[in-house]
Structure formats: structure tokens, C-alpha cells
Amino acid sequence: MPYYSPAELREKVFEAPLRTVEIRVSAPIINRHIAALERGQPAPKIKVGGGTIIGGGLHWYVASYVLGRQPVIEKVDPPGPDIVRYSLRQVIFEGIDWENMTVRRG
């Protein structure tokens, strides 16, 4: 299975239509989600309100988007007006595996 670098992931979702309240994501976690989706595991529902991903579903959304799949969307209330929304162009893709606290190079 391919491993996508943070730069490759960012490039693949640069034009993604949804926004997010999260400014950072972990490339190793996204890659694990991609592998899980390729093995047939369904992604959990992604909570979206007003075109914005909320509730921690960004990693699964990116994994689904990279594979050209539409995740199941659970419509929720949009975040309040004081909450910053980021386009996927603004999101920082990190090489740090937040679940294992290691850095993947390359």
C-alpha cells in the first residue's frame, strides 16, 4: 500500500469542498485510515454542519477524499460564528503520528 507524505496528502485535498475547525492533521493517522478503507472497513460518519467538518472527522474525510470516496455525512448544527473555519488549503499536514508520538520521514 502506498504511503502518502504530508505534502502529497495536502496536494490531493487542496481543492476539497468542505471546511474544518481543525488546523492540523496527522499524515500517519490518515495513511492508516486509507489502508483501512482499502481493506473494506467503512469510515465512521463525518459530522458536517454548514459545510464544515466538526467533531474530529477530518482524518477520515481526508482518507476518503484521497481514495475518491464519499464518506457518510451526519448533518449537525454548524459551528458558532466565533469558531474559525479553515479550508483544506490552510490545514497543516504533520508527519507526527499523534497516536504513537513518532515522526514518519519521507
PDB file of N, CA, C and O in Angstrom, residues 1-2 28-44 59-60 63-64 67 69:
ATOM      1  N   MET A   1       0.842  -1.188   0.000  1.00  0.00           N
ATOM      2  CA  MET A   1       0.000   0.000   0.000  1.00  0.00           C
ATOM      3  C   MET A   1       0.881   1.243   0.000  1.00  0.00           C
ATOM      4  O   MET A   1       1.883   1.281   0.704  1.00  0.00           O
ATOM      5  N   PRO A   2       0.480   2.236  -0.750  1.00  0.00           N
ATOM      6  CA  PRO A   2       1.304   3.449  -0.770  1.00  0.00           C
ATOM      7  C   PRO A   2       1.219   4.209   0.542  1.00  0.00           C
ATOM      8  O   PRO A   2       0.231   4.117   1.272  1.00  0.00           O
ATOM      9  N   PRO A  28       0.390  10.143   9.306  1.00  0.00           N
ATOM     10  CA  PRO A  28       0.382   8.706   9.595  1.00  0.00           C
ATOM     11  C   PRO A  28      -1.012   8.169   9.951  1.00  0.00           C
ATOM     12  O   PRO A  28      -1.376   7.068   9.543  1.00  0.00           O
ATOM     13  N   ILE A  29      -1.796   8.944  10.674  1.00  0.00           N
ATOM     14  CA  ILE A  29      -3.159   8.504  11.008  1.00  0.00           C
ATOM     15  C   ILE A  29      -3.995   8.428   9.735  1.00  0.00           C
ATOM     16  O   ILE A  29      -4.729   7.463   9.516  1.00  0.00           O
ATOM     17  N   ILE A  30      -3.891   9.439   8.882  1.00  0.00           N
ATOM     18  CA  ILE A  30      -4.626   9.422   7.616  1.00  0.00           C
ATOM     19  C   ILE A  30      -4.227   8.201   6.790  1.00  0.00           C
ATOM     20  O   ILE A  30      -5.077   7.511   6.224  1.00  0.00           O
ATOM     21  N   ASN A  31      -2.946   7.903   6.723  1.00  0.00           N
ATOM     22  CA  ASN A  31      -2.484   6.737   5.967  1.00  0.00           C
ATOM     23  C   ASN A  31      -3.045   5.429   6.533  1.00  0.00           C
ATOM     24  O   ASN A  31      -3.391   4.528   5.770  1.00  0.00           O
ATOM     25  N   ARG A  32      -3.168   5.324   7.850  1.00  0.00           N
ATOM     26  CA  ARG A  32      -3.784   4.129   8.441  1.00  0.00           C
ATOM     27  C   ARG A  32      -5.260   4.046   8.055  1.00  0.00           C
ATOM     28  O   ARG A  32      -5.783   2.970   7.782  1.00  0.00           O
ATOM     29  N   HIS A  33      -5.925   5.195   8.035  1.00  0.00           N
ATOM     30  CA  HIS A  33      -7.335   5.212   7.630  1.00  0.00           C
ATOM     31  C   HIS A  33      -7.480   4.827   6.157  1.00  0.00           C
ATOM     32  O   HIS A  33      -8.412   4.098   5.794  1.00  0.00           O
ATOM     33  N   ILE A  34      -6.573   5.301   5.318  1.00  0.00           N
ATOM     34  CA  ILE A  34      -6.597   4.927   3.898  1.00  0.00           C
ATOM     35  C   ILE A  34      -6.450   3.412   3.766  1.00  0.00           C
ATOM     36  O   ILE A  34      -7.197   2.766   3.026  1.00  0.00           O
ATOM     37  N   ALA A  35      -5.506   2.847   4.492  1.00  0.00           N
ATOM     38  CA  ALA A  35      -5.291   1.398   4.445  1.00  0.00           C
ATOM     39  C   ALA A  35      -6.533   0.651   4.922  1.00  0.00           C
ATOM     40  O   ALA A  35      -6.926  -0.368   4.328  1.00  0.00           O
ATOM     41  N   ALA A  36      -7.166   1.151   5.977  1.00  0.00           N
ATOM     42  CA  ALA A  36      -8.381   0.509   6.498  1.00  0.00           C
ATOM     43  C   ALA A  36      -9.501   0.561   5.457  1.00  0.00           C
ATOM     44  O   ALA A  36     -10.204  -0.435   5.244  1.00  0.00           O
ATOM     45  N   LEU A  37      -9.657   1.694   4.804  1.00  0.00           N
ATOM     46  CA  LEU A  37     -10.688   1.823   3.772  1.00  0.00           C
ATOM     47  C   LEU A  37     -10.405   0.888   2.602  1.00  0.00           C
ATOM     48  O   LEU A  37     -11.323   0.273   2.053  1.00  0.00           O
ATOM     49  N   GLU A  38      -9.143   0.763   2.233  1.00  0.00           N
ATOM     50  CA  GLU A  38      -8.775  -0.135   1.133  1.00  0.00           C
ATOM     51  C   GLU A  38      -9.032  -1.597   1.491  1.00  0.00           C
ATOM     52  O   GLU A  38      -9.270  -2.417   0.613  1.00  0.00           O
ATOM     53  N   ARG A  39      -8.984  -1.927   2.778  1.00  0.00           N
ATOM     54  CA  ARG A  39      -9.288  -3.305   3.227  1.00  0.00           C
ATOM     55  C   ARG A  39     -10.795  -3.539   3.350  1.00  0.00           C
ATOM     56  O   ARG A  39     -11.228  -4.627   3.704  1.00  0.00           O
ATOM     57  N   GLY A  40     -11.590  -2.491   3.103  1.00  0.00           N
ATOM     58  CA  GLY A  40     -13.043  -2.640   3.154  1.00  0.00           C
ATOM     59  C   GLY A  40     -13.700  -2.159   4.427  1.00  0.00           C
ATOM     60  O   GLY A  40     -14.916  -2.276   4.572  1.00  0.00           O
ATOM     61  N   GLN A  41     -12.916  -1.645   5.360  1.00  0.00           N
ATOM     62  CA  GLN A  41     -13.509  -1.120   6.598  1.00  0.00           C
ATOM     63  C   GLN A  41     -14.261   0.168   6.281  1.00  0.00           C
ATOM     64  O   GLN A  41     -13.719   1.053   5.614  1.00  0.00           O
ATOM     65  N   PRO A  42     -15.489   0.299   6.730  1.00  0.00           N
ATOM     66  CA  PRO A  42     -16.215   1.542   6.472  1.00  0.00           C
ATOM     67  C   PRO A  42     -15.712   2.668   7.383  1.00  0.00           C
ATOM     68  O   PRO A  42     -15.300   2.426   8.512  1.00  0.00           O
ATOM     69  N   ALA A  43     -15.739   3.870   6.853  1.00  0.00           N
ATOM     70  CA  ALA A  43     -15.382   5.040   7.665  1.00  0.00           C
ATOM     71  C   ALA A  43     -16.557   5.385   8.570  1.00  0.00           C
ATOM     72  O   ALA A  43     -17.709   5.155   8.202  1.00  0.00           O
ATOM     73  N   PRO A  44     -16.276   5.919   9.741  1.00  0.00           N
ATOM     74  CA  PRO A  44     -17.381   6.380  10.580  1.00  0.00           C
ATOM     75  C   PRO A  44     -18.044   7.598   9.929  1.00  0.00           C
ATOM     76  O   PRO A  44     -17.472   8.225   9.037  1.00  0.00           O
ATOM     77  N   HIS A  59      -9.582  13.461   9.729  1.00  0.00           N
ATOM     78  CA  HIS A  59      -8.675  12.414   9.255  1.00  0.00           C
ATOM     79  C   HIS A  59      -9.406  11.434   8.333  1.00  0.00           C
ATOM     80  O   HIS A  59      -8.893  11.052   7.280  1.00  0.00           O
ATOM     81  N   TRP A  60     -10.609  11.019   8.728  1.00  0.00           N
ATOM     82  CA  TRP A  60     -11.385  10.097   7.904  1.00  0.00           C
ATOM     83  C   TRP A  60     -11.838  10.771   6.618  1.00  0.00           C
ATOM     84  O   TRP A  60     -11.875  10.140   5.562  1.00  0.00           O
ATOM     85  N   ALA A  63      -8.883  10.806   4.233  1.00  0.00           N
ATOM     86  CA  ALA A  63      -8.635   9.454   3.726  1.00  0.00           C
ATOM     87  C   ALA A  63      -9.654   9.092   2.648  1.00  0.00           C
ATOM     88  O   ALA A  63      -9.290   8.575   1.588  1.00  0.00           O
ATOM     89  N   SER A  64     -10.910   9.382   2.896  1.00  0.00           N
ATOM     90  CA  SER A  64     -11.962   9.088   1.918  1.00  0.00           C
ATOM     91  C   SER A  64     -11.770   9.905   0.655  1.00  0.00           C
ATOM     92  O   SER A  64     -11.886   9.386  -0.466  1.00  0.00           O
ATOM     93  N   LEU A  67      -9.091   8.677  -1.688  1.00  0.00           N
ATOM     94  CA  LEU A  67      -9.492   7.476  -2.427  1.00  0.00           C
ATOM     95  C   LEU A  67     -10.669   7.732  -3.363  1.00  0.00           C
ATOM     96  O   LEU A  67     -11.130   6.811  -4.040  1.00  0.00           O
ATOM     97  N   ARG A  69     -13.714   8.548  -2.489  1.00  0.00           N
ATOM     98  CA  ARG A  69     -14.946   8.003  -1.910  1.00  0.00           C
ATOM     99  C   ARG A  69     -15.692   9.090  -1.138  1.00  0.00           C
ATOM    100  O   ARG A  69     -15.084   9.961  -0.528  1.00  0.00           O
TER     101      ARG A  69
END
